Amino acid sequence: MPDLRFACTQCGRCCHHHNLPLTLHEAIGWLEDGGDVQVFCEAAPWPMEPPPDDLRAAHRRRRSFAARSGACPLRVTVLLVGVIAGACRHLRADMRCGIYARRPMVCRIYPAELNPFLALDPSGKACPSEAWTQGAPLIAGGRLVDADTLALVERRRQADHDDAPLKQALCRLLGIEVTALAEEGFVVYAPARGPLLAALRVARDASPEQLAEPTQWRLLTASIDSLAALHALGARFVDAPRADDPFRLVAVTGKAAAAPA
Ligand code: SF4
Ligand code: SF4
């Protein structure tokens, strides 16, 4: 990855058609402001604890909760995604953010990556070319070096860790129990704003006993290989998705634009 400088030109392009992964507290605020939030679910089979030097597994573990599908242990990662169709409802006519002081962390981190295993690729970002030729160093020697962005990324990763058990409580409250497999895609639920906001508030205030109770999940996969392997581990599956299911499967190919991790 080449060294990069960056200075935001305030063009506002990243505030259009850009789904925002929100913390639980941010999701409550987003809904209170009249925005829409969807729930993205993915899971990794976790038959045994990976070795400590498996950094990808450690990253997944930190932002997920332990659950089961039948007899098969899982780590389930749930994302709360603020959906922006067209221009963000907070974007003003002068391309400034109308909630600048309380905008979500991911808006402050952009265009840097939250996922430590994703290299920042300017061609995949909305920023104009001139944004990358001025300003302070952002990437040097393959690493994020901007101190403010680094601190934000670490705060956000900590929030993802702290939110994981609350999201398990949220899924239980909403009856969310189907997940896609990691690397294949996400199962996406779009609960109505009122019930989702109410459930988020209850989950935020859940007791340790409520948070400790594990959940059971069904897996949705189009992969014959995954079906066979996980069937052997005793997993449960969605047999045949129906038109009236409260979820849809969004397949991931390469980098998931809808759900930056
Ligand atoms: S909250 Fe503000 S910074 Fe974030 S997408 Fe909306 S207008 Fe842009
Ligand atoms: S697209 Fe890039 S340059 Fe434009 S407002 Fe967003 S962060 Fe700034």
XYZ file of C-alpha atoms and ligand atoms in Angstrom:
277
model
C 0.000 0.000 0.000
C 1.518 3.369 -1.018
C 1.946 6.191 1.487
C -1.064 8.513 1.394
C -1.816 12.043 2.464
C -5.386 13.115 2.930
C -7.352 16.337 3.299
C -11.144 16.275 3.067
C -12.410 18.610 0.337
C -15.907 18.618 1.869
C -17.396 17.512 -1.432
C -20.110 15.523 0.395
C -19.859 12.515 -1.920
C -19.400 10.068 0.962
C -22.733 11.270 2.407
C -24.673 9.729 -0.507
C -25.648 6.073 -0.990
C -23.342 5.055 1.833
C -24.525 2.653 4.488
C -23.110 3.444 7.916
C -22.221 0.758 10.459
C -23.357 2.356 13.726
C -22.661 1.626 17.366
C -25.692 0.681 19.424
C -25.920 4.152 20.950
C -25.508 5.766 17.530
C -28.265 3.535 16.116
C -30.637 4.784 18.819
C -29.796 8.389 17.892
C -30.103 7.658 14.155
C -33.615 6.248 14.665
C -34.604 9.080 17.006
C -33.609 11.495 14.219
C -35.979 9.679 11.824
C -33.385 7.588 10.004
C -33.592 3.908 9.094
C -31.438 1.146 10.561
C -31.133 -2.422 9.349
C -29.649 -5.411 11.169
C -26.935 -7.377 9.313
C -26.015 -10.832 10.677
C -23.102 -13.111 9.836
C -21.636 -16.025 11.768
C -18.512 -18.136 11.811
C -18.533 -21.768 13.018
C -16.400 -21.899 16.170
C -15.914 -25.579 17.022
C -12.776 -24.758 19.024
C -10.878 -21.665 20.126
C -8.356 -20.630 17.471
C -4.730 -20.153 18.563
C -3.892 -16.733 20.057
C -1.701 -15.804 17.085
C -4.669 -16.080 14.693
C -5.216 -12.326 14.444
C -8.224 -12.535 12.107
C -9.983 -14.856 14.527
C -9.097 -12.538 17.418
C -10.637 -9.610 15.532
C -13.818 -11.592 14.871
C -14.015 -12.784 18.442
C -13.682 -9.260 19.813
C -16.729 -7.959 17.934
C -19.008 -11.012 18.090
C -20.897 -13.059 20.672
C -20.874 -16.798 21.358
C -24.022 -18.626 20.261
C -25.106 -21.971 18.818
C -26.816 -23.400 15.809
C -28.104 -26.742 17.049
C -24.977 -28.409 18.433
C -22.592 -26.235 16.411
C -20.850 -23.405 18.312
C -20.782 -20.059 16.497
C -19.471 -16.531 16.810
C -22.214 -14.222 15.543
C -21.397 -10.695 14.376
C -24.304 -8.260 14.170
C -24.018 -4.886 12.445
C -26.460 -2.029 12.899
C -26.429 -0.253 9.574
C -27.765 3.241 9.015
C -29.227 3.139 5.538
C -28.614 6.146 3.300
C -30.590 6.075 0.043
C -29.626 9.157 -1.952
C -28.297 12.004 0.170
C -27.981 11.548 3.925
C -30.882 13.208 5.715
C -28.310 15.247 7.684
C -26.446 16.620 4.661
C -27.089 20.340 4.221
C -27.315 22.156 0.890
C -23.782 23.526 1.379
C -22.510 19.907 1.704
C -21.819 20.349 5.428
C -23.034 17.809 7.976
C -26.082 19.019 9.918
C -25.097 16.932 12.949
C -21.358 17.517 12.684
C -20.651 17.554 16.433
C -22.492 14.256 16.992
C -22.023 12.530 13.635
C -21.340 8.775 13.830
C -17.777 7.639 14.428
C -17.622 5.921 11.058
C -18.242 9.311 9.368
C -15.238 10.699 11.262
C -13.048 7.729 10.368
C -13.840 7.748 6.630
C -11.986 7.204 4.317
C -9.793 5.089 6.638
C -10.787 1.456 7.158
C -12.175 0.040 10.398
C -11.188 -3.469 9.398
C -7.464 -3.942 10.194
C -7.190 -6.469 7.365
C -8.439 -4.124 4.647
C -5.849 -1.959 2.922
C -7.037 1.563 2.179
C -7.626 1.804 -1.566
C -8.381 5.357 -2.774
C -10.016 3.955 -5.922
C -12.700 2.384 -3.755
C -13.482 5.630 -1.944
C -15.769 8.492 -2.920
C -13.116 11.171 -2.336
C -11.886 13.192 -5.347
C -8.294 12.741 -6.462
C -7.199 16.121 -5.059
C -8.110 14.939 -1.533
C -5.215 12.467 -1.707
C -2.544 14.943 -2.743
C -2.653 17.344 0.186
C -3.046 17.383 3.955
C -1.358 15.382 6.679
C 0.025 11.849 6.245
C -2.756 9.273 6.645
C -0.947 6.061 5.645
C 2.810 5.530 5.939
C 4.667 2.252 5.637
C 1.367 0.422 5.174
C -0.008 1.709 8.481
C -2.578 4.260 9.534
C -0.544 7.071 11.095
C -2.986 9.931 11.651
C -3.254 10.094 15.459
C -6.852 11.354 15.604
C -8.092 8.705 13.166
C -6.150 5.999 14.992
C -7.781 6.995 18.290
C -11.228 6.982 16.659
C -10.657 3.541 15.131
C -9.631 2.165 18.515
C -12.659 3.759 20.216
C -14.918 2.293 17.573
C -13.408 -1.195 17.917
C -13.889 -0.987 21.680
C -17.529 0.044 21.142
C -18.033 -2.959 18.844
C -16.632 -5.197 21.591
C -18.824 -3.624 24.277
C -21.921 -3.756 22.057
C -21.615 -7.441 21.116
C -23.559 -8.867 24.109
C -26.129 -6.063 23.828
C -26.697 -7.027 20.196
C -27.345 -10.618 21.244
C -30.040 -9.315 23.613
C -31.388 -7.146 20.767
C -31.696 -10.135 18.428
C -33.524 -12.121 21.077
C -35.968 -9.242 21.637
C -36.654 -8.898 17.906
C -36.852 -12.618 17.149
C -33.810 -12.418 14.899
C -32.419 -15.949 14.643
C -31.220 -16.491 11.070
C -27.706 -15.657 9.969
C -25.545 -15.985 6.895
C -22.070 -17.465 7.063
C -19.082 -15.162 7.258
C -17.386 -14.613 3.893
C -20.608 -15.647 2.098
C -22.811 -12.673 2.946
C -25.208 -11.181 5.461
C -28.751 -11.946 6.447
C -30.413 -8.547 6.631
C -33.451 -7.749 8.760
C -35.278 -4.435 8.370
C -37.466 -4.099 11.487
C -39.946 -1.232 11.675
C -38.456 1.892 13.262
C -40.646 1.903 16.411
C -40.100 -1.705 17.518
C -36.398 -1.503 16.666
C -35.919 1.662 18.704
C -37.809 0.163 21.648
C -35.742 -3.041 21.484
C -32.468 -1.115 21.240
C -33.337 0.828 24.382
C -34.186 -2.375 26.259
C -30.984 -4.064 25.038
C -28.906 -1.036 26.058
C -30.229 -1.411 29.613
C -30.205 -5.228 29.754
C -29.023 -6.903 32.962
C -25.899 -9.124 33.002
C -28.178 -12.180 33.416
C -30.129 -11.267 30.271
C -26.898 -10.724 28.376
C -25.394 -14.041 29.431
C -28.231 -16.141 27.999
C -26.993 -17.686 24.700
C -29.144 -17.664 21.573
C -29.909 -20.368 19.010
C -29.539 -19.561 15.312
C -30.420 -21.069 11.965
C -27.956 -20.756 9.116
C -28.788 -19.577 5.604
C -26.301 -20.665 2.971
C -26.359 -21.330 -0.754
C -23.115 -23.297 -0.554
C -23.414 -27.076 -0.822
C -19.948 -27.425 0.750
C -20.919 -25.286 3.764
C -24.152 -27.242 4.181
C -22.349 -30.571 4.248
C -19.580 -29.430 6.599
C -21.905 -27.715 9.073
C -24.498 -30.467 8.957
C -21.767 -32.753 10.272
C -21.295 -30.335 13.202
C -24.999 -30.499 14.049
C -25.996 -27.051 12.741
C -29.595 -26.063 11.924
C -30.508 -24.483 8.594
C -33.224 -22.476 6.909
C -34.645 -25.160 4.606
C -36.157 -22.981 1.893
C -36.386 -19.180 2.151
C -39.938 -17.895 1.580
C -41.160 -14.624 0.106
C -42.689 -13.579 3.452
C -39.522 -14.179 5.501
C -38.602 -11.063 7.550
C -35.046 -11.227 6.208
C -33.126 -11.309 2.961
C -29.717 -12.694 2.042
C -27.149 -10.261 0.678
C -24.227 -12.106 -0.850
C -20.763 -10.652 -0.428
C -18.276 -10.688 -3.222
C -14.922 -9.135 -2.360
C -15.279 -6.002 -0.229
C -18.731 -5.486 1.251
C -19.725 -1.915 0.436
C -22.880 -2.217 2.498
C -21.133 -3.255 5.660
C -17.589 -2.064 6.169
C -16.140 -4.123 8.974
S -24.177 11.986 9.378
Fe -23.178 13.773 8.475
S -21.108 13.058 7.911
Fe -22.391 11.239 8.258
S -23.202 10.675 6.236
Fe -24.727 12.034 7.200
S -24.208 14.118 6.502
Fe -22.431 12.793 6.088
S -15.919 12.012 -0.081
Fe -13.927 12.292 0.939
S -13.313 14.379 0.413
Fe -15.529 14.234 -0.003
S -16.530 14.886 1.936
Fe -16.303 12.658 2.048
S -14.336 12.354 3.143
Fe -14.355 14.467 2.397
